[in-house]
Every structure is written in structure tokens, then in C-alpha cells.
Amino acid sequence: MDSLEQSSRRQFLTSLAAVAGVAVGPTLTVGQSYSAAPTFPVSCNSYSWVTFYGRQNKTWMADPDASLTEYAKAGFTAYEPAFTSADEVKKLLPYLAKYKLSMPSLYVNSTLHKADEAQQSIESVLAIAEAAKPAGTRIFVTNPSPIKWGSTDDKSDADLLEQAKNLDRLGAELQKRGITLAYHTHAPEHRQAAREFHHMLLATDHKNVSLCLDAHWVYRGSGNSQVALFDVVKLYGKRIVELHIRQSKEGIWQETFSNGDIDYQRLANYLTAQNVRPLLVLEQCLEANSPNTMGPVEAHKQDLMYTRSVLGSLLK
């Protein structure tokens, strides 16, 4: 993880704290129905907005009304936030109702390779699931934490065995609640012959653990390899329930989703042929040397237009 990624991660955690710190806002009383958009063809992860706001020296969700006004102005009717606690969910739901945003999926942190921490992580995620009931969220995305963010330390075989066991257990518990667990990766899971990535899918029951394919992290983590990306799609395509969408040119993340290093048309064609229709979630983040020509609203408007053009077959 380079310095900008570390900085963006800090901004992301700060944005979570901002949501958690909201003291006054719209209310959603116990038993009240959650009002949101009825359909959610294309969603967007909060992290891309964190990076755009960070570039402007602003904090995403420091002012929920201002942030979500811009989010809705970009044309989205669905949102994928990240949570670290059930309280954060309870504070966000009224804002989602206010701006008519559905929450078909959400991202949760987890530490599953350590037996003494895994139970606490599982309990935290299940508490989040309970809090998210009013939103009807059906997909929980998690990327089990590495040994240390930003380091090159790899998990041992014992760590991987423990993590897979706990990932499967978490997925089984969420399945009982009508929620699909989608396993997500960044670059570290694709080191060392991608042993962590493959073991998480091969050692878990497909009924309990699905895949959130973050196409660009698979591509980058494999040494900027489309061969590796499409091999992953061929191996595990039927388990893909969500697609995180990001593009680069010459290895650098772009401001907008467009033509670039990854052939998304090929990806869409393959998934369509396999009758796989994942939830589409934009995550066109910024990093060092990303172009700087527009703000978040205009950039995400362009993202949506290109997504519908190139990935339209996945929306039918």
C-alpha cells in the first residue's frame, strides 16, 4: 500500500467516524418502514467519494446532508457504505431514507485469521446485520484484514486455515438472516501465487461465501495481469454476486470509468454468457498521479453513463 493509499484509508476511517459522530439528524423510529428507491441497477462505494473529498481537503460525511446531496445529484439511487459498528448503521439509515437511497450492499471490516479476534469480529458483523434490517440489505462485503495494513507480511498456513473456517462460519450465520457474504480482496491476497485468495474460496462452502470481484485489485495484485483476472473469472465466475468497478490507464487509476487497462466489455460479455448478474458497484477511486480535472459529482455522472453503456447487458 503506497502513501496515498494509506492516506486515503485514514480519510476513509475518518469518514466512518464522522458518520458515527452525527448527533442530530433525521429520525427513523422503531417499526417505521425504510423508504428508499425501489430499484438499484448501479450502486457506488463510499471509498471513491472519500478519495475525491480528500483531494479537496474535505471529509466525506463530515456533513451527511451536504455529502449525500452531492451523491444523489450524481444520479445514484443506491449506496454501499462501510461500517465498523451497529451504531453507525442506525445513524446513517435516516439519511438514506431522506435522500431516497437504497442500501443493497454494505462493506464490513473483519479480522478472521486470529481465533481470539474472530469471534468478536463475527459478533460485530451480526450486530450490523441486525441494525441494517430496515434497509433490506442483502449483500455484506468483507475483506479480512491483513497481518498489518501497508506491510508485506503474509499470513501463515495456520492463519489461512483459521481465516477460512471463520469466513465460512460468518457466511453461514449471515445466510440464516437472508444475507449473502461476499468475499473481497485487495492486492495482498494475490501475493504468493494468490494462496490466500484461492484458499478462501476453495475451503469455504459456496452456499456460505460468494465473491465480490474487485476487478482492478485482482488485476493489480497479480502484477497488472488481465490473464490472471480472467482466469479468476473462469474459475469462480458462478460465485460472483457483486462487481466493484474501477479503471486505470498505464496502471494509474483514472478520474472516471472509461476505456483503459481492463477490458470491461469482455468481462461483461463473459458474465452475461454465464448468466451471472452481479450487483454493479462503482469504486473509481483516486491515487497519486490520477488526473485532476473535475469534481466528484461530474466524475460520477460520467461513471454512470459509461457503466450503462459498457456493462448494460448485466443490468437486464
Tab-separated table of C-alpha atoms in Angstrom:
chain	number	residue	atom	x	y	z
A	1	MET	CA	0.000	0.000	0.000
A	2	ASP	CA	1.605	3.306	-1.099
A	3	SER	CA	1.490	6.561	0.855
A	4	LEU	CA	-1.619	7.824	-0.920
A	5	GLU	CA	-3.455	4.554	-0.273
A	6	GLN	CA	-2.511	4.806	3.400
A	7	SER	CA	-3.666	8.432	3.457
A	8	SER	CA	-6.923	7.534	1.710
A	9	ARG	CA	-7.513	4.722	4.184
A	10	ARG	CA	-7.079	7.227	7.025
A	11	GLN	CA	-9.573	9.543	5.297
A	12	PHE	CA	-11.946	6.595	4.912
A	13	LEU	CA	-11.748	5.765	8.612
A	14	THR	CA	-12.244	9.447	9.401
A	15	SER	CA	-15.398	9.443	7.277
A	16	LEU	CA	-16.705	6.486	9.272
A	17	ALA	CA	-16.022	8.405	12.445
A	18	ALA	CA	-17.916	11.354	11.000
A	19	VAL	CA	-20.974	9.176	10.420
A	20	ALA	CA	-20.657	7.715	13.895
A	21	GLY	CA	-20.408	11.185	15.369
A	22	VAL	CA	-23.636	12.529	13.883
A	23	ALA	CA	-25.614	13.597	16.918
A	24	VAL	CA	-28.614	15.266	15.319
A	25	GLY	CA	-30.311	14.316	12.091
A	26	PRO	CA	-33.463	12.887	10.574
A	27	THR	CA	-35.089	10.224	12.693
A	28	LEU	CA	-36.312	6.730	11.862
A	29	THR	CA	-38.452	5.370	14.656
A	30	VAL	CA	-38.667	1.734	15.667
A	31	GLY	CA	-41.093	-0.096	13.391
A	32	GLN	CA	-41.099	2.664	10.766
A	33	SER	CA	-40.627	1.398	7.218
A	34	TYR	CA	-37.437	2.311	5.401
A	35	SER	CA	-38.220	4.450	2.360
A	36	ALA	CA	-35.738	4.188	-0.499
A	37	ALA	CA	-35.518	3.783	-4.245
A	38	PRO	CA	-37.302	0.606	-5.408
A	39	THR	CA	-34.534	-0.436	-7.803
A	40	PHE	CA	-30.753	-0.245	-7.662
A	41	PRO	CA	-29.211	-1.046	-11.031
A	42	VAL	CA	-25.877	0.674	-10.252
A	43	SER	CA	-24.544	1.471	-6.792
A	44	CYS	CA	-21.369	3.189	-5.598
A	45	ASN	CA	-18.999	2.512	-2.729
A	46	SER	CA	-18.266	5.324	-0.301
A	47	TYR	CA	-14.498	4.951	-0.731
A	48	SER	CA	-14.357	6.669	-4.129
A	49	TRP	CA	-16.091	9.678	-2.589
A	50	VAL	CA	-13.619	9.604	0.301
A	51	THR	CA	-10.750	9.996	-2.167
A	52	PHE	CA	-12.427	12.779	-4.152
A	53	TYR	CA	-13.279	14.674	-0.974
A	54	GLY	CA	-9.772	14.085	0.351
A	55	ARG	CA	-8.323	15.708	-2.755
A	56	GLN	CA	-10.396	18.791	-1.920
A	57	ASN	CA	-9.194	18.680	1.709
A	58	LYS	CA	-12.707	17.740	2.783
A	59	THR	CA	-14.002	14.769	4.770
A	60	TRP	CA	-16.709	12.608	3.264
A	61	MET	CA	-19.795	12.507	5.541
A	62	ALA	CA	-18.478	15.140	7.941
A	63	ASP	CA	-21.744	16.813	6.913
A	64	PRO	CA	-24.079	13.960	5.873
A	65	ASP	CA	-26.608	16.279	4.249
A	66	ALA	CA	-24.004	18.005	2.085
A	67	SER	CA	-22.309	14.726	1.158
A	68	LEU	CA	-25.470	12.820	0.265
A	69	THR	CA	-26.914	15.793	-1.621
A	70	GLU	CA	-23.916	15.579	-3.945
A	71	TYR	CA	-24.185	11.801	-4.093
A	72	ALA	CA	-27.814	11.974	-5.208
A	73	LYS	CA	-27.016	14.814	-7.618
A	74	ALA	CA	-24.577	12.488	-9.397
A	75	GLY	CA	-27.551	10.273	-10.251
A	76	PHE	CA	-27.261	7.394	-7.802
A	77	THR	CA	-30.233	5.763	-6.103
A	78	ALA	CA	-28.194	3.099	-4.276
A	79	TYR	CA	-25.233	3.359	-1.920
A	80	GLU	CA	-22.634	0.978	-0.491
A	81	PRO	CA	-21.274	2.414	2.775
A	82	ALA	CA	-18.769	0.806	5.128
A	83	PHE	CA	-19.450	0.210	8.802
A	84	THR	CA	-17.468	-0.732	11.867
A	85	SER	CA	-20.398	-0.846	14.301
A	86	ALA	CA	-24.167	-1.211	14.511
A	87	ASP	CA	-24.465	2.323	15.897
A	88	GLU	CA	-23.071	3.725	12.647
A	89	VAL	CA	-25.812	1.922	10.724
A	90	LYS	CA	-28.547	3.322	12.952
A	91	LYS	CA	-27.244	6.860	12.454
A	92	LEU	CA	-26.994	6.554	8.679
A	93	LEU	CA	-30.356	4.935	7.860
A	94	PRO	CA	-32.473	8.072	8.367
A	95	TYR	CA	-30.229	9.963	5.948
A	96	LEU	CA	-30.570	7.247	3.333
A	97	ALA	CA	-34.349	7.433	3.697
A	98	LYS	CA	-34.234	11.229	3.434
A	99	TYR	CA	-32.299	11.102	0.159
A	100	LYS	CA	-34.215	8.078	-1.172
A	101	LEU	CA	-31.125	5.891	-1.357
A	102	SER	CA	-31.320	2.123	-1.087
A	103	MET	CA	-28.539	0.087	0.524
A	104	PRO	CA	-28.486	-3.260	-1.302
A	105	SER	CA	-24.983	-3.946	-0.022
A	106	LEU	CA	-22.543	-2.734	2.593
A	107	TYR	CA	-18.893	-3.246	3.498
A	108	VAL	CA	-17.793	-4.539	6.892
A	109	ASN	CA	-14.364	-4.892	8.424
A	110	SER	CA	-13.313	-8.239	9.851
A	111	THR	CA	-10.288	-9.906	11.409
A	112	LEU	CA	-10.678	-13.630	10.945
A	113	HIS	CA	-7.180	-15.133	10.938
A	114	LYS	CA	-6.799	-14.889	14.722
A	115	ALA	CA	-9.029	-17.167	16.778
A	116	ASP	CA	-9.186	-14.738	19.707
A	117	GLU	CA	-10.328	-11.828	17.497
A	118	ALA	CA	-12.526	-13.705	15.038
A	119	GLN	CA	-15.422	-14.233	17.424
A	120	GLN	CA	-15.518	-10.527	18.251
A	121	SER	CA	-15.490	-9.688	14.527
A	122	ILE	CA	-18.300	-12.123	13.797
A	123	GLU	CA	-20.425	-10.750	16.625
A	124	SER	CA	-19.839	-7.194	15.389
A	125	VAL	CA	-20.895	-8.085	11.834
A	126	LEU	CA	-24.021	-9.864	13.071
A	127	ALA	CA	-24.932	-6.799	15.146
A	128	ILE	CA	-24.549	-4.703	11.993
A	129	ALA	CA	-26.816	-7.168	10.187
A	130	GLU	CA	-29.485	-6.698	12.834
A	131	ALA	CA	-29.216	-2.906	12.610
A	132	ALA	CA	-29.400	-2.990	8.799
A	133	LYS	CA	-32.654	-4.985	8.712
A	134	PRO	CA	-34.842	-1.932	7.958
A	135	ALA	CA	-32.785	-1.273	4.821
A	136	GLY	CA	-33.275	-4.761	3.404
A	137	THR	CA	-29.552	-5.115	2.704
A	138	ARG	CA	-28.845	-8.463	1.039
A	139	ILE	CA	-25.058	-8.454	0.453
A	140	PHE	CA	-22.329	-7.961	3.059
A	141	VAL	CA	-18.865	-7.446	1.559
A	142	THR	CA	-15.800	-8.153	3.684
A	143	ASN	CA	-12.066	-8.178	3.070
A	144	PRO	CA	-10.496	-9.963	6.054
A	145	SER	CA	-7.774	-7.741	7.477
A	146	PRO	CA	-4.156	-8.460	6.548
A	147	ILE	CA	-1.418	-9.004	9.122
A	148	LYS	CA	-0.798	-5.255	9.025
A	149	TRP	CA	-2.148	-2.672	6.600
A	150	GLY	CA	0.631	-1.398	4.340
A	151	SER	CA	3.087	-4.194	5.161
A	152	THR	CA	4.317	-7.071	3.016
A	153	ASP	CA	3.799	-9.644	5.770
A	154	ASP	CA	1.965	-12.741	4.592
A	155	LYS	CA	-0.338	-14.925	6.650
A	156	SER	CA	0.916	-18.367	7.617
A	157	ASP	CA	-0.809	-21.567	6.551
A	158	ALA	CA	-2.261	-21.786	10.055
A	159	ASP	CA	-3.623	-18.246	9.674
A	160	LEU	CA	-5.258	-19.143	6.365
A	161	LEU	CA	-6.867	-22.272	7.770
A	162	GLU	CA	-8.257	-20.304	10.715
A	163	GLN	CA	-9.473	-17.478	8.493
A	164	ALA	CA	-11.276	-19.761	6.040
A	165	LYS	CA	-13.027	-21.557	8.891
A	166	ASN	CA	-14.236	-18.274	10.367
A	167	LEU	CA	-15.176	-16.800	6.993
A	168	ASP	CA	-17.380	-19.818	6.326
A	169	ARG	CA	-18.889	-19.569	9.803
A	170	LEU	CA	-19.684	-15.889	9.326
A	171	GLY	CA	-21.244	-16.615	5.939
A	172	ALA	CA	-23.403	-19.370	7.404
A	173	GLU	CA	-24.682	-17.049	10.138
A	174	LEU	CA	-25.485	-14.299	7.649
A	175	GLN	CA	-27.206	-16.808	5.369
A	176	LYS	CA	-29.588	-17.628	8.225
A	177	ARG	CA	-30.508	-13.935	8.198
A	178	GLY	CA	-31.128	-13.800	4.460
A	179	ILE	CA	-27.807	-12.095	3.717
A	180	THR	CA	-25.093	-13.200	1.287
A	181	LEU	CA	-21.468	-12.820	2.383
A	182	ALA	CA	-19.247	-11.644	-0.488
A	183	TYR	CA	-15.506	-12.136	-0.078
A	184	HIS	CA	-13.416	-9.186	-1.343
A	185	THR	CA	-9.691	-8.774	-1.908
A	186	HIS	CA	-7.078	-6.068	-2.251
A	187	ALA	CA	-3.570	-6.648	-3.616
A	188	PRO	CA	-2.053	-8.602	-0.655
A	189	GLU	CA	-4.337	-11.608	-1.097
A	190	HIS	CA	-2.900	-12.130	-4.585
A	191	ARG	CA	0.727	-12.429	-3.488
A	192	GLN	CA	2.457	-15.807	-3.202
A	193	ALA	CA	0.527	-17.475	-6.027
A	194	ALA	CA	-2.668	-15.901	-4.649
A	195	ARG	CA	-2.740	-18.627	-1.995
A	196	GLU	CA	-4.870	-16.576	0.401
A	197	PHE	CA	-7.421	-15.696	-2.270
A	198	HIS	CA	-7.757	-19.225	-3.618
A	199	HIS	CA	-7.919	-20.868	-0.202
A	200	MET	CA	-10.739	-18.596	0.962
A	201	LEU	CA	-12.865	-19.778	-1.954
A	202	LEU	CA	-11.761	-23.408	-2.106
A	203	ALA	CA	-12.037	-24.024	1.640
A	204	THR	CA	-15.473	-22.447	2.078
A	205	ASP	CA	-18.929	-23.621	1.080
A	206	HIS	CA	-20.235	-21.736	-1.956
A	207	LYS	CA	-23.584	-21.534	-0.174
A	208	ASN	CA	-21.948	-19.528	2.620
A	209	VAL	CA	-19.289	-17.481	0.830
A	210	SER	CA	-19.738	-15.720	-2.506
A	211	LEU	CA	-17.338	-13.372	-4.286
A	212	CYS	CA	-17.261	-9.614	-4.645
A	213	LEU	CA	-14.963	-9.336	-7.649
A	214	ASP	CA	-12.910	-6.164	-7.375
A	215	ALA	CA	-11.561	-6.500	-10.892
A	216	HIS	CA	-8.802	-3.932	-10.589
A	217	TRP	CA	-7.391	-5.224	-7.292
A	218	VAL	CA	-7.190	-8.701	-8.818
A	219	TYR	CA	-5.507	-7.144	-11.869
A	220	ARG	CA	-3.052	-5.045	-9.853
A	221	GLY	CA	-2.381	-7.653	-7.196
A	222	SER	CA	-1.434	-10.096	-9.953
A	223	GLY	CA	1.136	-7.750	-11.489
A	224	ASN	CA	-1.248	-5.854	-13.777
A	225	SER	CA	-2.398	-9.055	-15.441
A	226	GLN	CA	-5.626	-9.451	-17.379
A	227	VAL	CA	-4.670	-13.102	-17.847
A	228	ALA	CA	-4.876	-13.577	-14.074
A	229	LEU	CA	-8.100	-11.573	-13.829
A	230	PHE	CA	-9.933	-13.589	-16.456
A	231	ASP	CA	-8.584	-16.862	-15.067
A	232	VAL	CA	-10.168	-15.882	-11.744
A	233	VAL	CA	-13.430	-15.120	-13.533
A	234	LYS	CA	-13.351	-18.509	-15.270
A	235	LEU	CA	-12.591	-20.327	-12.019
A	236	TYR	CA	-15.052	-18.555	-9.735
A	237	GLY	CA	-17.447	-16.697	-12.029
A	238	LYS	CA	-20.521	-18.504	-10.738
A	239	ARG	CA	-19.781	-17.235	-7.216
A	240	ILE	CA	-19.654	-13.565	-8.215
A	241	VAL	CA	-22.582	-11.677	-6.668
A	242	GLU	CA	-21.072	-8.194	-6.776
A	243	LEU	CA	-18.642	-6.377	-9.060
A	244	HIS	CA	-16.504	-3.459	-7.871
A	245	ILE	CA	-15.732	-1.279	-10.873
A	246	ARG	CA	-12.503	0.709	-11.271
A	247	GLN	CA	-10.331	1.515	-14.283
A	248	SER	CA	-6.737	2.566	-14.849
A	249	LYS	CA	-4.615	3.677	-17.768
A	250	GLU	CA	-0.983	2.560	-17.777
A	251	GLY	CA	-1.547	1.337	-14.229
A	252	ILE	CA	-2.846	4.646	-12.798
A	253	TRP	CA	-6.414	4.951	-11.515
A	254	GLN	CA	-8.385	7.411	-13.604
A	255	GLU	CA	-10.871	10.081	-12.540
A	256	THR	CA	-13.663	8.387	-14.420
A	257	PHE	CA	-14.620	4.895	-15.513
A	258	SER	CA	-13.768	4.634	-19.204
A	259	ASN	CA	-11.729	2.583	-21.654
A	260	GLY	CA	-8.404	1.532	-20.141
A	261	ASP	CA	-6.229	-1.306	-18.898
A	262	ILE	CA	-9.083	-3.702	-18.116
A	263	ASP	CA	-11.404	-4.902	-20.857
A	264	TYR	CA	-14.721	-4.475	-19.050
A	265	GLN	CA	-16.689	-5.206	-22.223
A	266	ARG	CA	-15.072	-8.637	-22.331
A	267	LEU	CA	-15.863	-9.114	-18.651
A	268	ALA	CA	-19.497	-8.128	-19.177
A	269	ASN	CA	-19.815	-10.449	-22.164
A	270	TYR	CA	-18.404	-13.397	-20.219
A	271	LEU	CA	-20.613	-12.876	-17.170
A	272	THR	CA	-23.674	-12.366	-19.354
A	273	ALA	CA	-22.956	-15.601	-21.216
A	274	GLN	CA	-22.680	-17.412	-17.883
A	275	ASN	CA	-25.988	-15.867	-16.762
A	276	VAL	CA	-24.214	-14.150	-13.871
A	277	ARG	CA	-25.824	-10.824	-12.925
A	278	PRO	CA	-23.835	-9.258	-10.082
A	279	LEU	CA	-24.715	-6.060	-8.289
A	280	LEU	CA	-22.669	-3.348	-10.012
A	281	VAL	CA	-20.848	-1.054	-7.593
A	282	LEU	CA	-18.683	1.787	-8.849
A	283	GLU	CA	-15.471	2.432	-6.936
A	284	GLN	CA	-13.498	4.691	-9.262
A	285	CYS	CA	-11.019	5.936	-6.656
A	286	LEU	CA	-8.161	8.395	-6.935
A	287	GLU	CA	-4.484	7.822	-6.158
A	288	ALA	CA	-1.158	9.567	-6.750
A	289	ASN	CA	-0.914	10.819	-10.344
A	290	SER	CA	-4.627	10.343	-11.055
A	291	PRO	CA	-5.903	13.085	-13.404
A	292	ASN	CA	-7.334	16.142	-11.647
A	293	THR	CA	-9.812	17.811	-13.973
A	294	MET	CA	-13.231	17.609	-12.309
A	295	GLY	CA	-15.110	17.273	-9.046
A	296	PRO	CA	-16.869	14.212	-7.637
A	297	VAL	CA	-20.363	14.934	-8.983
A	298	GLU	CA	-19.328	15.340	-12.617
A	299	ALA	CA	-16.901	12.408	-12.409
A	300	HIS	CA	-19.537	10.057	-11.035
A	301	LYS	CA	-22.110	11.220	-13.588
A	302	GLN	CA	-19.666	10.158	-16.290
A	303	ASP	CA	-19.031	6.879	-14.451
A	304	LEU	CA	-22.728	6.047	-14.550
A	305	MET	CA	-23.055	6.836	-18.250
A	306	TYR	CA	-20.109	4.621	-19.201
A	307	THR	CA	-21.228	1.830	-16.882
A	308	ARG	CA	-24.641	1.665	-18.507
A	309	SER	CA	-23.017	1.709	-21.939
A	310	VAL	CA	-20.376	-0.986	-21.387
A	311	LEU	CA	-21.980	-3.115	-18.682
A	312	GLY	CA	-25.563	-2.691	-19.823
A	313	SER	CA	-26.004	-6.401	-20.521
A	314	LEU	CA	-25.540	-7.059	-16.798
A	315	LEU	CA	-28.423	-4.734	-15.965
A	316	LYS	CA	-31.068	-6.646	-17.942
